[in-house]
Amino acid sequence: MGAAAAVYTLWSRHLRHNPANPDWPDRDRFVLSPGHASILLYSLLSLTGYDLPIDELGRLRRFGSKTPGHPERGLTPGVELTTGPLGAGFAMAVGLAMAERFLAEHFNRPGFTIVDHRTFGLCSDGDLMEGVASEAASLAGTLGLGKLIFLYDDNGISIEGSTDLAFREDVVERFRAYGWHVQSVDGEDVEAVDHALLAAREAEDQPSLIVARTTIAYGSPGKSGTAAAHGAPLGADEVRLTKRALGWPEESSFSVPDEARREFQRAMPRGRDLEDEWTAQFERYASAHPAEAARWDRVVAGALPSGWDNVLPRFEVEDGPMATRAASGKVLNQLITVLDEVVGGSADLAPSTNTYLKGYGDLGFDEWCGHNIHFGVREHAMGSITNGMAAHGGLIPYCATFFVFSDYMRPSIRLAALMGVKTIFIFTHDSIGVGEDGPTHQPIEHLASLRAMPGLTVLRPADANETTAAWKVAVERSGPTALVLSRQGLAVLPDTGRIHEGVPRGAYVLVETGIGLPDVILMATGSEVGIALEASRALATDGVAVRVVSMPSWDLFEAQSAEYREAVLPVAVRARVAVEAAASLGWHRYTGDLGEVVGLDHFGASGAAGVLFQEFGITPEALATAARLSLARVGSDSQRPAHAADSR
Amino acid sequence: MGAAAAVYTLWSRHLRHNPANPDWPDRDRFVLSPGHASILLYSLLSLTGYDLPIDELGRLRRFGSKTPGHPERGLTPGVELTTGPLGAGFAMAVGLAMAERFLAEHFNRPGFTIVDHRTFGLCSDGDLMEGVASEAASLAGTLGLGKLIFLYDDNGISIEGSTDLAFREDVVERFRAYGWHVQSVDGEDVEAVDHALLAAREAEDQPSLIVARTTIAYGSPGKSGTAAAHGAPLGADEVRLTKRALGWPEESSFSVPDEARREFQRAMPRGRDLEDEWTAQFERYASAHPAEAARWDRVVAGALPSGWDNVLPRFEVEDGPMATRAASGKVLNQLITVLDEVVGGSADLAPSTNTYLKGYGDLGFDEWCGHNIHFGVREHAMGSITNGMAAHGGLIPYCATFFVFSDYMRPSIRLAALMGVKTIFIFTHDSIGVGEDGPTHQPIEHLASLRAMPGLTVLRPADANETTAAWKVAVERSGPTALVLSRQGLAVLPDTGRIHEGVPRGAYVLVETGIGLPDVILMATGSEVGIALEASRALATDGVAVRVVSMPSWDLFEAQSAEYREAVLPVAVRARVAVEAAASLGWHRYTGDLGEVVGLDHFGASGAAGVLFQEFGITPEALATAARLSLARVGSDSQRPAHAADSR
């Protein structure tokens, strides 16, 4: 209620949108970063004419309604982003603004501004306390994102009480230090907010923060300005008192004063005019620049050009050993030749993550058409910004860091999965193969922790060709993908055709040393597939028929038919070993009661990668020993319980 | 090399430490936040006389050396914190400084300053780009931590090139906005750094940042000031050129000029004198204040007073239903009555996480003896700061937020586990039981993702009494613990004595409906134990002998003997079902080839908690159906493979 006047001013006087078409590509974006104020957004959407009947507001926070507790992208027309986790909306908005700037540079032509919209947002003190917002604000200031404008609802109250308890910084000076244009206004003064928004729009080379001093639960006689109004509803009595204070009918719910309703109803015709105008311009643009217009239509639809995948490199055994991060870099540099919508970067690790698009420029300042983003050492904002770019549409954005630092950006990975946006996360240096940098830089639990996340496709390719196939999956998917890549060189597997068919299915039979059903199945991902192959040769020498299953993606495998899964991992073969230089958690599902897991259930260490694999027993010998143990179990028909199967 | 002069000045003229005793409790702390500069720290430790022979420097980054790639607490004498993940060291240093201030307030007496040390640190541009450092800096400024002093190695270079690419903010003004005392000096001018450190020490009510302008790889003729010097070694040729430029012997490695060596060698006698002086003072203090001295000795040793656990509440069935977060709040408020070293708080969620210590004051400003910390909405810094407090010693710190936001602080949870420090993480609102706040606030993958992390004990208690027992585990453990607690009320289980014996063992038999080996085992954690109990009653009515196993902690269970594990989950019982309102990942280890997992492999939704449990099939009925399915499988002796066992 405190921010209502400021947001009303923004929506009624500045926001260029068309409630009849929430997908109009050149609409202004509005982001409600404090998602817990969802009712404010739902009210605006409903009142301005989006397809959100006012009855839905009465179903707020109910199962199956279009008005969930926090705004959810894809569920409610006009909701651009899923918000609620604080700071995330603010940081994603930076990505929306970057997407606009990039697309404007790529598509606008003299006399044609096909892309020309602003990103507006509301943020709270909670948002601005979060590190992700600090990171994003610093980058937005560095880049000078003039079309990004945030209202800051400065109500001085957080859940625990006055913000003075924990937040005494000078927000105005902090944002000035980031390079923002900052104004302070009385947030309940509509004209003051209006003037500030005009000034913000005029500051074309700086993002803007308008500090709107407000009172929480403004209008409520008993609770305004108190922490009691933060997370909890006012309560029926206080609502009645509030209505009385405002001179509104006390017994009616969801009543809207006629004056406000009339103002809001102007949004529909205005929006139609705005979009019509844009459409007319686009038609002239399409005549003048048919190729650009066709490309625009394609990227906005999220479609791929036919034959795009012809550029994907295939690798030969002689190309190896090659780190999968290096192969990924080659794929990426081929993709960009056919997919101009590819844009991304890393958290100050482009040389290490092999994510630089050579010859495609650095995005920012005078080079807004550049495809390479320098995110700085800001993993969390990087993830959020990339999500914002993906949510904007028209782009295929990626971001990259060391796999262990996926922890820093985990909330943004989750939001990508929750929103179902096509963010491509590139995580290199994926195991103790990192070597000398030691345990702070060696992922252990990260594979399991990402595999547990719904909606995210995780791929850990075993070689350069699997990397190509994994990239193809990522580009074709509509949701987010994590590519988990090695630092160290890996032998290139002979491309028998199995790889390109197998990777999209998550797991496939890479090699069989015998004919018919194998005696034992070895399962592996990534750099450990090579270890499994070596173990299979040792076992074959002893006359054991071995099947090696490469398993780059559990979630893709789980999505296959029961028949396919049975063909890869036949029920009848109970001698099974999985090897992965990572936490064993989850593998027992595939190894079963009589199987073994050769994993790593402790942290790594600083030392040469080869030494670590030996010291920690991730070796062909250990795998062969585990296979013999599992074979012996099957032979003696002893049925040890799942939980007693040792993992190492 | 760029920061060497500034750090040398700090170590030789300001740092009060005793290389002969890295555990002297009143030592100044030094934190190297850019852990990749570990050689700088190792050199200082070795040269000033810590038990780190210079030969170990020659074994830098080798397996088994005391000089790993990044500094590791516990491995190298004098290394206070494990650093490397950027921003973490900076934020943990804030925790060290808070611990000092709290302990000083609690233990110092007129005429006795038993606790009086500073926290010094070095940070890099990478640290200051990270959000966690922003969060921690804002809180440090709010609290006015005058004894926290950071040198900022402002070399203008990051891995991708000039910091201008991504970091154009005005760091000086940003830190002033946070309330810090900020100075800018030439980092290669020893006298200027010295004066700045003196001025920083005099700014008693503000933390200090000394921006030391330096040149990366200072002294190297070919690489100074370039990104090429960031992550990679100089190379043999460049090292030779550097030595030539400095007039040092070109062929000798690890040579130390005599003048520098003499200066460093003064650290040992000076350190002995400092500690002797402190010890003499402490002896006088012990005479004057014997109770305080005894308490000091106890808390510094990390020991618990005998009988401390007598205060732990036991709950009766009539006390319920009670949310485990509420039970936790009661435990915490009892603990504080006997453990004065307990201190902590939440990320602006104290009322919701039930973590306020009533009557024990708010830490900060004029109330440094207060036990309640208001971290603000800064989960990541909260985790890091709490780790710093735990690493300091003398405290049992905790921190709290909603379980879903554990994602924000995951890097700090990992560092707690890696360092083995006793940080207690309280995570409430642990499932779809969150209800109306919806999927952004409902954890799904978080249990699996924390269970995969080595060194962390994860406990999800089923009721108020299990919560008490879980807290006992957390307080007695030396490493970190995550307590995962419900929002919603749960029935109190009759305390048969099994609970208090069972919880520390991770899993135990809660109920058996028959005699002898059961027909089927139902496994559950937290709020789903009640569902398992209800299902067991339904199955028992049908004549099925059911065992219900409560399994609050997988890692504690895995640490038990094979005999104990067999007693709880006998091999012979293959009909098994696990239920948990969370990702199913990992459960198949316990349910085995013929079992079932009733889990949640998709995101939640906004709606009443009860509705969500129904809609998503986490019900006694679904569990009973799954049990019958598993029983049928065992009956038909069909041996389906682990991977084909459906999870829901």
mmCIF file of C-alpha atoms in Angstrom, chain A residues 1 15 63 92 103 205 251 256 259 278 333 381 403 445 560 571 611:
data_model
loop_
_atom_site.group_PDB
_atom_site.id
_atom_site.type_symbol
_atom_site.label_atom_id
_atom_site.label_comp_id
_atom_site.label_asym_id
_atom_site.label_seq_id
_atom_site.Cartn_x
_atom_site.Cartn_y
_atom_site.Cartn_z
ATOM 1 C CA MET A 1 0.000 0.000 0.000
ATOM 2 C CA LEU A 15 4.515 2.458 -18.828
ATOM 3 C CA PHE A 63 -4.246 -23.571 -5.311
ATOM 4 C CA MET A 92 16.932 -10.004 -13.713
ATOM 5 C CA LEU A 103 18.536 -6.102 -29.738
ATOM 6 C CA ASP A 205 23.449 7.158 -20.076
ATOM 7 C CA GLU A 251 -18.250 -3.823 3.806
ATOM 8 C CA VAL A 256 -12.281 0.366 -6.912
ATOM 9 C CA GLU A 259 -11.902 7.801 -10.677
ATOM 10 C CA TRP A 278 4.716 -0.202 -33.742
ATOM 11 C CA ASN A 333 32.356 -20.285 -31.828
ATOM 12 C CA ALA A 381 24.069 -11.488 -10.776
ATOM 13 C CA PHE A 403 31.395 -25.623 -11.571
ATOM 14 C CA GLU A 445 28.343 -32.440 -4.323
ATOM 15 C CA GLN A 560 12.885 -42.059 -21.960
ATOM 16 C CA VAL A 571 16.879 -55.817 -15.339
ATOM 17 C CA VAL A 611 47.707 -37.869 -8.332
#
